[in-house]
Coordinates of C-alpha atoms in Angstrom, one line a residue:
M1 CA 2.5 18.8 -2.4
G2 CA 2.7 19.8 1.1
D3 CA 6.8 19.3 1.7
N4 CA 8.9 21.3 -0.3
Q5 CA 12.3 19.1 -0.2
L6 CA 10.2 15.8 -1.2
E7 CA 9.1 17.9 -3.9
S8 CA 12.5 18.3 -4.9
I9 CA 14.1 15.2 -4.4
R10 CA 11.4 14.0 -6.7
H11 CA 12.1 16.1 -9.4
S12 CA 15.5 15.3 -9.1
M13 CA 15.2 12.1 -9.2
S14 CA 12.7 12.3 -12.8
H15 CA 15.9 14.3 -14.0
V16 CA 18.3 11.3 -12.4
M17 CA 16.4 9.0 -14.6
A18 CA 16.3 10.5 -17.8
E19 CA 20.0 10.7 -17.8
A20 CA 20.2 7.1 -17.1
V21 CA 17.5 5.8 -19.2
L22 CA 19.6 8.1 -22.6
E23 CA 22.2 6.6 -21.7
M24 CA 20.8 3.1 -22.3
F25 CA 18.8 4.4 -25.0
P26 CA 20.8 7.5 -26.7
T27 CA 18.1 8.0 -29.5
A28 CA 15.3 8.0 -27.2
Q29 CA 13.0 10.8 -27.1
I30 CA 12.5 13.2 -23.6
A31 CA 9.0 13.9 -23.0
I32 CA 7.9 15.4 -19.6
G33 CA 9.1 14.2 -16.2
P34 CA 7.4 16.2 -12.7
A35 CA 7.1 15.6 -9.4
I36 CA 3.9 14.6 -8.1
E37 CA 1.8 13.6 -5.5
N38 CA 4.6 10.2 -3.6
G39 CA 6.4 9.9 -6.5
F40 CA 7.7 11.0 -10.1
Y41 CA 7.9 10.1 -13.5
Y42 CA 9.1 10.5 -16.6
D43 CA 8.0 10.3 -20.6
F44 CA 9.7 9.0 -23.1
D45 CA 9.3 7.5 -26.8
L46 CA 11.5 4.7 -26.6
P47 CA 13.2 2.2 -29.8
R48 CA 11.5 -0.2 -27.9
A49 CA 9.2 -1.5 -25.0
L50 CA 10.2 -1.5 -21.9
N51 CA 9.9 -4.7 -19.1
M52 CA 10.8 -4.5 -15.1
E53 CA 14.6 -6.6 -16.2
D54 CA 14.7 -2.9 -17.0
L55 CA 13.7 -1.1 -14.6
E56 CA 16.6 -2.7 -12.4
E57 CA 19.0 -1.8 -14.5
I58 CA 17.8 1.9 -15.1
S59 CA 17.6 2.0 -11.5
E60 CA 21.4 0.6 -11.1
R61 CA 22.9 4.0 -14.0
M62 CA 20.2 6.0 -11.4
R63 CA 22.9 4.9 -7.7
K64 CA 25.4 5.5 -10.0
I65 CA 24.9 9.0 -10.9
I66 CA 23.5 9.6 -7.0
S67 CA 27.5 8.9 -6.3
E68 CA 29.2 10.9 -8.4
D69 CA 28.6 14.2 -6.3
K70 CA 26.8 16.0 -9.7
P71 CA 25.4 19.3 -8.7
F72 CA 21.7 21.0 -10.0
E73 CA 22.6 24.3 -11.8
R74 CA 20.1 26.4 -12.8
T75 CA 20.5 28.6 -16.4
V76 CA 18.0 30.5 -17.9
V77 CA 18.6 31.3 -22.3
S78 CA 17.2 32.1 -25.1
R79 CA 14.6 30.5 -27.2
D80 CA 17.3 30.0 -30.3
E81 CA 19.6 28.5 -28.1
A82 CA 16.9 26.2 -25.9
K83 CA 16.2 25.4 -29.5
R84 CA 19.6 25.1 -30.4
L85 CA 20.3 22.2 -27.4
F86 CA 17.6 20.0 -27.9
A87 CA 18.7 20.2 -31.6
G88 CA 15.7 16.2 -33.3
Q89 CA 14.5 16.5 -29.1
H90 CA 10.5 17.1 -30.8
Y91 CA 8.9 17.4 -27.8
K92 CA 11.1 20.0 -25.8
Q93 CA 10.6 22.1 -29.3
E94 CA 7.2 21.2 -28.7
L95 CA 7.5 22.8 -25.2
I96 CA 9.6 25.7 -26.2
E97 CA 7.3 26.8 -28.5
A98 CA 4.5 26.7 -26.2
I99 CA 6.6 29.1 -23.5
P100 CA 5.2 32.6 -23.2
E101 CA 7.2 35.2 -25.1
D102 CA 7.1 37.3 -22.0
E103 CA 8.6 33.9 -19.4
E104 CA 11.8 33.3 -19.3
V105 CA 13.7 29.9 -20.5
S106 CA 15.0 28.0 -18.0
L107 CA 16.9 24.9 -17.8
Y108 CA 18.5 22.5 -15.3
N109 CA 21.5 20.4 -15.9
Q110 CA 23.1 18.1 -13.6
G111 CA 26.3 17.3 -15.6
G112 CA 25.5 14.8 -18.4
F113 CA 21.7 16.3 -18.5
T114 CA 20.4 19.0 -19.0
D115 CA 16.6 19.1 -19.1
L116 CA 14.0 22.4 -20.3
C117 CA 12.8 23.4 -16.4
R118 CA 11.9 25.1 -13.9
G119 CA 12.4 23.5 -10.8
P120 CA 12.9 23.4 -7.9
H121 CA 15.5 20.7 -7.1
V122 CA 18.0 19.5 -4.8
K123 CA 21.6 21.0 -4.5
S124 CA 23.8 18.0 -5.5
T125 CA 22.8 14.6 -6.5
K126 CA 24.2 13.3 -2.9
E127 CA 21.3 14.5 -1.0
L128 CA 19.3 12.6 -2.8
N129 CA 19.4 8.6 -0.6
P130 CA 20.4 5.9 -3.3
D131 CA 18.0 3.9 -0.7
A132 CA 15.3 5.2 0.0
F133 CA 13.8 5.4 -3.7
K134 CA 12.1 2.9 -6.2
L135 CA 10.7 2.6 -9.2
L136 CA 7.1 1.5 -9.0
N137 CA 5.3 0.1 -13.2
I138 CA 6.0 1.0 -16.8
A139 CA 2.8 3.0 -18.9
G140 CA 1.3 4.1 -21.5
A141 CA 0.8 8.0 -21.3
Y142 CA -0.5 9.9 -24.7
W143 CA 1.6 13.3 -25.0
R144 CA -0.3 15.8 -23.3
G145 CA -3.1 13.8 -22.8
I146 CA -4.4 13.7 -26.5
E147 CA -5.7 10.4 -27.7
T148 CA -5.1 11.4 -31.6
N149 CA -1.2 12.0 -30.3
P150 CA 2.0 9.0 -30.0
M151 CA 2.0 6.6 -26.7
L152 CA 4.3 7.5 -24.5
T153 CA 6.4 5.1 -22.1
R154 CA 5.7 6.6 -18.4
I155 CA 8.4 5.1 -15.7
Y156 CA 6.7 5.8 -12.4
G157 CA 9.0 6.2 -9.3
T158 CA 8.9 6.8 -5.3
A159 CA 11.6 8.3 -3.7
W160 CA 11.9 9.8 0.0
K161 CA 13.7 10.9 2.5
T162 CA 15.4 8.7 4.5
P163 CA 14.7 4.1 3.4
K164 CA 12.7 4.1 6.4
D165 CA 10.2 5.9 4.7
L166 CA 10.4 4.0 1.1
R167 CA 9.6 1.1 3.2
I168 CA 6.3 2.4 5.0
Y169 CA 5.1 3.9 1.6
L170 CA 5.7 0.2 0.1
Q171 CA 4.4 -1.4 3.2
K172 CA 0.9 0.9 1.9
L173 CA 1.4 0.5 -1.5
E174 CA 1.1 -3.2 -1.1
E175 CA -1.9 -2.9 1.0
I176 CA -4.0 -1.2 -1.3
E177 CA -2.7 -3.6 -4.0
K178 CA -5.0 -6.1 -1.7
R179 CA -7.6 -4.2 -1.4
D180 CA -7.6 -2.8 -5.1
H181 CA -11.3 -3.4 -5.5
R182 CA -11.3 -4.3 -9.2
K183 CA -9.1 -8.1 -7.2
L184 CA -11.4 -8.1 -5.0
G185 CA -14.5 -8.3 -7.5
K186 CA -13.3 -10.6 -9.4
E187 CA -12.0 -12.8 -6.2
L188 CA -15.7 -12.2 -4.4
D189 CA -17.9 -12.4 -7.5
L190 CA -19.3 -9.4 -7.4
F191 CA -19.3 -7.6 -10.9
S192 CA -17.1 -7.4 -14.3
F193 CA -16.6 -5.4 -17.6
H194 CA -16.4 -6.8 -20.6
E195 CA -14.7 -4.9 -23.6
E196 CA -16.0 -6.8 -26.5
A197 CA -19.9 -5.1 -24.5
G198 CA -18.7 -1.9 -24.8
P199 CA -16.0 -0.1 -21.6
G200 CA -16.8 0.9 -18.6
L201 CA -19.6 -0.4 -18.7
V202 CA -20.7 -2.2 -15.3
Y203 CA -22.2 -6.0 -14.3
W204 CA -23.4 -6.5 -11.4
H205 CA -23.0 -9.5 -10.1
P206 CA -26.0 -11.6 -7.5
K207 CA -23.6 -10.8 -5.3
G208 CA -22.6 -7.4 -6.1
G209 CA -26.5 -6.6 -6.7
R210 CA -26.6 -7.6 -3.3
I211 CA -24.6 -5.5 -1.6
R212 CA -26.0 -2.4 -4.1
M213 CA -30.1 -4.1 -3.2
A214 CA -29.0 -3.1 0.9
I215 CA -27.5 0.5 -0.2
E216 CA -30.1 1.5 -2.3
D217 CA -33.0 -0.1 0.5
F218 CA -31.5 1.8 2.9
W219 CA -30.7 5.3 0.7
K220 CA -34.6 5.3 0.5
K221 CA -35.9 4.4 3.8
E222 CA -33.3 7.6 4.8
H223 CA -34.8 10.1 1.9
Y224 CA -38.3 9.0 3.2
A225 CA -37.5 10.6 6.3
N226 CA -36.0 13.3 6.0
G227 CA -38.7 14.6 3.5
Y228 CA -38.0 13.5 0.1
E229 CA -39.8 11.9 -2.4
M230 CA -39.5 9.8 -5.3
V231 CA -39.0 10.3 -9.0
V232 CA -37.7 8.7 -12.2
T233 CA -37.1 9.6 -15.4
P234 CA -36.1 8.2 -18.9
H235 CA -33.1 8.2 -20.3
V236 CA -32.6 9.9 -23.0
G237 CA -34.0 13.2 -24.0
K238 CA -34.5 15.4 -27.3
S239 CA -31.1 17.7 -27.4
W240 CA -33.8 21.1 -27.1
L241 CA -33.5 19.5 -23.0
W242 CA -29.9 19.8 -23.0
E243 CA -29.3 23.1 -25.1
T244 CA -31.7 24.6 -22.8
S245 CA -29.6 23.7 -20.1
G246 CA -26.2 24.4 -20.9
H247 CA -24.7 21.5 -21.7
L248 CA -24.1 21.2 -25.3
D249 CA -22.1 24.3 -25.1
F250 CA -20.7 23.7 -21.5
Y251 CA -20.2 19.8 -20.6
Q252 CA -20.5 18.4 -24.7
E253 CA -17.1 16.3 -25.1
G254 CA -18.5 14.6 -22.0
M255 CA -21.7 13.9 -23.9
F256 CA -22.5 10.5 -26.1
S257 CA -23.1 10.9 -29.3
P258 CA -27.0 12.5 -31.1
M259 CA -29.9 9.2 -32.1
E260 CA -31.6 9.9 -34.3
M261 CA -35.3 9.1 -33.6
D262 CA -38.5 11.0 -35.6
K263 CA -35.9 13.6 -36.9
S264 CA -34.8 15.0 -33.6
D265 CA -31.8 14.7 -32.0
Y266 CA -31.6 12.1 -28.7
Y267 CA -29.1 12.6 -26.3
A268 CA -28.7 10.1 -23.3
K269 CA -28.4 11.4 -20.7
P270 CA -25.5 12.6 -18.8
M271 CA -27.3 14.5 -15.7
N272 CA -31.0 13.9 -14.3
C273 CA -31.8 17.7 -13.9
P274 CA -33.2 18.7 -17.0
F275 CA -36.2 15.9 -16.8
H276 CA -36.3 16.8 -13.0
I277 CA -37.2 20.6 -14.0
M278 CA -40.0 19.1 -16.9
I279 CA -41.8 17.5 -14.0
Y280 CA -41.4 21.2 -12.0
K281 CA -42.5 22.8 -14.5
N282 CA -46.2 20.4 -15.3
K283 CA -48.2 22.7 -13.3
K284 CA -47.3 26.1 -11.6
H285 CA -46.4 26.5 -8.4
S286 CA -47.0 28.4 -4.9
Y287 CA -44.5 29.6 -2.7
R288 CA -46.1 27.4 -0.2
D289 CA -46.0 24.1 -2.3
L290 CA -42.5 24.3 -1.9
P291 CA -39.2 23.3 -1.2
F292 CA -39.5 20.3 -3.0
R293 CA -37.1 17.7 -2.5
W294 CA -36.7 15.8 -5.0
A295 CA -34.5 12.4 -5.0
E296 CA -34.3 9.4 -8.3
L297 CA -31.2 7.0 -8.1
G298 CA -31.1 8.1 -11.7
T299 CA -28.8 6.0 -14.7
V300 CA -26.8 8.9 -16.5
Y301 CA -23.7 8.2 -19.1
R302 CA -20.6 10.0 -19.4
Y303 CA -18.4 9.9 -22.1
E304 CA -15.0 9.1 -20.5
K305 CA -12.2 8.5 -22.9
A306 CA -10.9 4.9 -22.6
G307 CA -7.8 5.7 -20.5
A308 CA -9.2 6.8 -18.3
L309 CA -12.1 4.4 -17.3
H310 CA -10.4 2.6 -14.3
G311 CA -12.9 -0.2 -13.2
L312 CA -15.6 1.4 -10.7
L313 CA -13.8 4.8 -10.2
R314 CA -13.8 5.8 -13.7
V315 CA -16.7 4.5 -15.6
R316 CA -19.6 5.7 -19.0
G317 CA -23.1 4.4 -17.4
F318 CA -23.2 5.1 -13.4
T319 CA -26.2 5.7 -10.9
Q320 CA -25.9 9.2 -9.8
D321 CA -28.5 9.0 -5.9
D322 CA -29.0 12.5 -7.1
A323 CA -31.8 14.6 -5.9
H324 CA -32.3 18.3 -6.3
I325 CA -34.5 21.1 -3.8
F326 CA -36.6 23.8 -5.2
C327 CA -37.2 26.5 -3.1
T328 CA -37.8 29.7 -2.4
P329 CA -34.7 32.4 -1.9
D330 CA -35.0 32.7 2.1
Q331 CA -35.5 28.3 2.4
M332 CA -32.2 28.1 0.9
E333 CA -29.8 28.3 3.6
G334 CA -31.5 25.9 5.4
E335 CA -32.1 23.3 3.2
I336 CA -28.4 23.7 2.1
R337 CA -27.5 23.8 5.9
E338 CA -29.9 20.1 6.7
V339 CA -28.5 18.6 3.1
L340 CA -25.0 19.0 5.0
R341 CA -26.4 17.3 8.5
F342 CA -27.6 14.9 6.1
S343 CA -25.0 14.5 4.3
L344 CA -22.6 13.4 6.8
H345 CA -25.2 11.1 8.7
M346 CA -25.1 9.2 5.9
L347 CA -21.7 9.2 5.4
R348 CA -21.0 7.5 8.4
S349 CA -24.0 4.8 8.5
F350 CA -21.4 3.7 6.1
G351 CA -18.6 3.7 8.4
F352 CA -16.4 6.9 7.5
Q353 CA -15.9 8.9 10.1
E354 CA -13.4 11.5 9.0
V355 CA -15.3 14.6 6.7
S356 CA -13.5 17.1 5.2
A357 CA -15.4 20.0 3.3
Y358 CA -14.1 22.2 0.1
L359 CA -16.2 25.3 -1.4
S360 CA -15.3 25.2 -4.5
T361 CA -15.9 29.1 -6.6
R362 CA -16.5 30.3 -9.5
P363 CA -14.2 28.3 -12.9
K364 CA -12.6 30.3 -16.1
E365 CA -15.7 28.7 -18.6
S366 CA -18.8 29.5 -16.4
V367 CA -22.4 31.6 -16.8
G368 CA -24.2 34.1 -14.5
E369 CA -23.9 37.5 -13.5
E370 CA -20.6 38.1 -11.0
A371 CA -23.2 39.4 -8.6
Q372 CA -25.2 36.3 -8.5
W373 CA -21.8 33.7 -8.1
E374 CA -21.1 36.0 -4.4
A375 CA -23.9 35.9 -3.4
A376 CA -24.1 32.1 -3.9
T377 CA -20.8 31.6 -2.8
E378 CA -21.0 33.2 0.9
S379 CA -24.9 31.2 1.0
L380 CA -22.9 27.7 0.9
R381 CA -20.1 30.1 3.3
R382 CA -22.4 31.0 5.7
A383 CA -24.7 26.9 5.4
L384 CA -20.7 25.9 6.1
E385 CA -19.5 27.9 9.1
E386 CA -23.3 27.0 11.0
E387 CA -23.1 24.3 11.1
G388 CA -19.4 24.0 12.3
L389 CA -17.8 22.1 9.6
E390 CA -14.0 23.2 8.7
Y391 CA -13.3 23.7 4.9
G392 CA -11.1 24.8 2.2
I393 CA -11.1 26.9 -0.9
D394 CA -11.1 24.9 -3.8
E395 CA -10.6 27.8 -6.2
G396 CA -12.3 27.4 -9.5
G397 CA -13.7 24.1 -9.0
G398 CA -17.3 25.2 -8.9
A399 CA -19.4 24.0 -12.0
F400 CA -20.5 26.5 -14.8
Y401 CA -23.9 26.7 -13.2
G402 CA -22.8 28.1 -9.9
P403 CA -20.6 27.2 -6.9
K404 CA -20.3 24.2 -4.9
I405 CA -19.7 22.2 -1.6
D406 CA -17.8 19.1 -1.5
L407 CA -17.2 16.3 0.9
K408 CA -14.6 14.1 1.0
I409 CA -14.1 11.5 3.7
K410 CA -11.3 9.6 4.3
D411 CA -10.6 5.2 3.9
A412 CA -9.3 2.8 6.5
L413 CA -5.4 4.1 4.5
S414 CA -6.2 7.6 4.7
R415 CA -7.0 8.5 1.7
E416 CA -9.0 10.8 0.6
W417 CA -12.5 10.0 -1.9
Q418 CA -15.0 13.2 -3.1
L419 CA -18.3 11.5 -2.2
S420 CA -21.1 14.1 -1.6
T421 CA -21.5 17.4 -3.4
I422 CA -23.8 20.0 -3.0
Q423 CA -24.4 22.6 -6.2
F424 CA -25.9 25.9 -6.1
D425 CA -27.9 26.1 -9.5
F426 CA -29.3 30.1 -10.4
N427 CA -28.1 29.1 -14.0
E428 CA -31.0 25.9 -14.8
P429 CA -33.7 28.0 -13.1
Q430 CA -33.0 30.9 -15.6
R431 CA -33.4 29.1 -18.6
F432 CA -35.8 27.0 -18.6
N433 CA -37.8 30.0 -16.8
M434 CA -38.9 28.1 -14.3
T435 CA -41.4 30.1 -11.4
F436 CA -43.4 30.2 -8.2
V437 CA -45.9 33.0 -7.1
D438 CA -44.6 34.3 -3.7
S439 CA -46.8 35.8 -1.0
D440 CA -47.2 38.9 -2.3
G441 CA -48.9 37.0 -5.8
V442 CA -45.5 37.7 -8.2
E443 CA -44.5 35.1 -10.2
K444 CA -40.5 34.4 -8.6
R445 CA -37.4 32.4 -9.8
P446 CA -36.8 29.7 -7.5
Y447 CA -33.1 28.6 -6.3
M448 CA -32.2 24.9 -7.0
I449 CA -30.1 23.1 -5.0
H450 CA -28.2 19.5 -6.7
R451 CA -26.8 16.5 -4.1
A452 CA -25.9 13.3 -4.7
L453 CA -24.5 12.3 -1.1
L454 CA -23.0 9.0 -2.1
G455 CA -21.9 10.8 -5.4
S456 CA -22.2 7.1 -7.6
I457 CA -23.1 4.3 -6.6
E458 CA -21.3 2.5 -8.3
R459 CA -18.1 4.4 -7.3
F460 CA -18.8 4.3 -4.0
F461 CA -19.3 0.3 -4.2
G462 CA -15.8 0.7 -5.0
V463 CA -14.4 3.1 -2.7
L464 CA -16.2 0.6 -0.2
I465 CA -14.7 -2.2 -1.5
E466 CA -11.5 -1.1 0.0
H467 CA -11.7 0.7 2.9
Y468 CA -13.4 -2.9 4.2
A469 CA -11.0 -5.0 1.9
G470 CA -14.1 -6.8 0.9
A471 CA -14.3 -7.5 4.6
F472 CA -18.1 -5.8 4.4
P473 CA -20.1 -5.3 8.0
I474 CA -23.2 -7.6 8.6
W475 CA -25.9 -4.9 7.6
L476 CA -23.8 -4.5 3.8
A477 CA -22.5 -8.3 2.6
P478 CA -24.0 -9.8 0.3
D479 CA -23.6 -13.3 2.5
Q480 CA -24.1 -12.6 5.9
V481 CA -24.7 -16.6 7.7
C482 CA -23.0 -19.3 6.2
V483 CA -24.6 -22.6 7.6
I484 CA -22.5 -25.7 7.9
P485 CA -23.4 -28.8 9.0
V486 CA -20.5 -30.7 10.2
S487 CA -21.4 -33.8 8.4
E488 CA -24.2 -35.2 5.9
V489 CA -26.1 -37.1 9.4
F490 CA -26.6 -33.3 10.5
N491 CA -28.3 -32.2 6.8
D492 CA -31.6 -32.1 8.0
Y493 CA -30.9 -29.9 10.9
A494 CA -28.5 -27.6 9.2
H495 CA -32.0 -27.7 6.3
E496 CA -34.2 -26.1 9.4
V497 CA -31.4 -23.7 10.5
F498 CA -31.0 -22.3 6.9
D499 CA -34.8 -22.1 6.3
K500 CA -35.8 -20.5 9.6
L501 CA -32.9 -17.6 8.8
K502 CA -34.0 -17.5 5.2
R503 CA -37.8 -16.6 6.7
A504 CA -36.5 -14.1 9.4
G505 CA -34.7 -11.9 6.2
I506 CA -30.7 -13.2 6.8
R507 CA -29.1 -13.4 3.4
V508 CA -28.1 -17.0 4.2
Y509 CA -26.8 -20.1 2.5
I510 CA -26.0 -23.6 3.1
D511 CA -23.2 -25.4 2.1
D512 CA -23.6 -29.4 2.3
S513 CA -21.0 -30.2 0.3
D514 CA -18.8 -32.9 0.4
D515 CA -15.9 -31.4 1.8
R516 CA -14.4 -31.7 4.9
M517 CA -15.9 -29.2 7.6
N518 CA -12.4 -27.4 7.8
A519 CA -13.2 -26.4 3.9
K520 CA -16.2 -25.5 4.6
I521 CA -15.4 -23.0 6.8
R522 CA -12.1 -22.4 5.2
N523 CA -14.5 -21.7 1.3
A524 CA -16.7 -19.3 3.9
Q525 CA -13.5 -17.0 5.2
Q526 CA -11.9 -16.3 1.7
Q527 CA -15.7 -15.3 0.8
K528 CA -15.4 -12.8 4.0
V529 CA -18.6 -14.5 5.9
P530 CA -19.2 -12.9 8.3
H531 CA -21.1 -15.6 10.5
M532 CA -20.6 -18.8 9.6
L533 CA -22.7 -21.4 11.5
V534 CA -21.0 -25.3 12.0
L535 CA -23.8 -27.7 13.6
G536 CA -23.5 -31.1 15.1
E537 CA -24.5 -33.4 17.4
R538 CA -24.7 -31.6 20.0
E539 CA -25.8 -28.6 18.7
K540 CA -28.7 -30.2 17.4
M541 CA -30.0 -31.9 20.3
G542 CA -29.5 -28.1 21.6
D543 CA -31.3 -26.5 19.0
S544 CA -28.6 -24.1 19.2
V545 CA -25.8 -23.3 16.9
S546 CA -22.0 -22.9 17.2
V547 CA -20.7 -19.9 15.6
R548 CA -17.8 -19.1 14.1
Y549 CA -17.0 -15.2 13.2
R550 CA -14.8 -13.9 10.2
S551 CA -12.2 -13.0 12.9
G552 CA -11.9 -16.2 13.8
K553 CA -13.3 -16.6 17.3
Q554 CA -15.8 -18.8 17.7
E555 CA -18.7 -18.8 21.0
N556 CA -20.3 -22.7 21.1
G557 CA -23.9 -23.7 22.5
I558 CA -26.0 -20.3 21.5
P559 CA -29.9 -20.9 22.0
F560 CA -30.7 -20.3 18.0
A561 CA -34.1 -17.7 19.2
T562 CA -30.7 -16.2 21.5
Y563 CA -28.7 -15.8 17.8
L564 CA -31.0 -14.9 15.9
E565 CA -32.3 -11.9 18.4
S566 CA -28.4 -10.7 18.5
L567 CA -27.7 -11.5 14.5
Q568 CA -31.1 -8.9 13.6
R569 CA -29.7 -6.3 15.8
E570 CA -26.9 -6.3 14.8
I571 CA -27.9 -6.1 10.9
D572 CA -30.4 -3.3 12.3
E573 CA -27.9 -1.4 14.4
K574 CA -25.7 -1.2 11.0
R575 CA -22.3 -1.8 13.4

């Protein structure tokens, strides 16, 4: 957590909350209650559902427990003693059974409550500030995260050292709630989900579609400028592809069930890479042909658990901004450095300036020889260092087929999001028997680099919405300009301006409704339109426009040609 004192405070608060809940519901079953980032939670099996009023009562009971100055005391007991102490608590019994034989069984007691726990805790409840915690919400959670297990009641809370720290955090939560992409997506009419038609599948509305096209058009233009070619591949493939790639061995739980066609099993693709490999294998290649940089906005399908789905950030069907680079061994480090440079350029073009790098190493479940992993990891490390990027190490965070570099950005609220991935792969070239003829006339194995710059279009869009709170920069805004005649007398001039903007490629609409002018402006501001052109007698006579900006600033009497030139420059420069 980075702050050991805060972790102890939060872990102790979870125990105080559990004691308070058991006071209210003596027959409750208790499960686990860890400290987490910014807070804590505890899972319970309760005799009835909770409501927000219950949280108030639990909070009052917690304050009373805190005021009693109860010490947190650690004891070590035998397994049999632990089972006796938690008689009737079947979740605790299961946890005790899972403790390895060579590990001690430790308990923490705070007077009226004892829990199976390793700590850490504060010395006494008096070290907990009764005015620096808050119970936030109630959620459902499957026991041990397994959908076939009982659904428990999870109470989330936050705890801090001082009331001021709590107040700052709650203000941040309010801002996060305002920026929630699910809420703004509905308010701005950008996208929707339809459970009855399939959970985790995104429906892009016209306005969301405009933003997506702006993202994709920029993405394609930049890729062509950086030496990539575009490919397009199918959405399904025979099981042979996934058997050969290794996904059926290592990733089958994340794939949709197969479809039987022509006496063969077909799978919806969870990745694009085997398809790009099939294009590579369509003919023989010389070292002179390499590198190949093949990019695709390829829609893939992954079976995420229903409880893990979360708006645009966790879906079952999404479009990867995917690319695969096939190169000779001596080209690899240069290609990785170029991908790093390109990734940073793309992220900064969308307004993300704070970028962190992480090098992910070999996981427990993996394929390949140790020497290959070490050599590949060292190559990625050198590329990071030669680009002058500071980086952290994510031990065991690589894919089953190779180490990787992840780039994470910080948004307007300083939250970190993982977007770009640069993944080394020595597995699939071998599995698919990929070769090229080297300068010595000998067939050799190419190296393969997987990379996604934005991650997926859906998730990236969700991050963008929250970063900008729906007020997109003008080059991305679904409606860049709203034309507002002050009365119907000026509708003809308003349509003349609208037509000129439309012909210039501006995303523009006209509000010539019967609403009053102030209502039209308010409606456009609620839809976060960057520019509103207010047109009346003065503007018509001077072939000009008065611009009211989303910020509230206004400029009057700008010649239309001057305005259009400035607008196009602002869009082109992606300010």
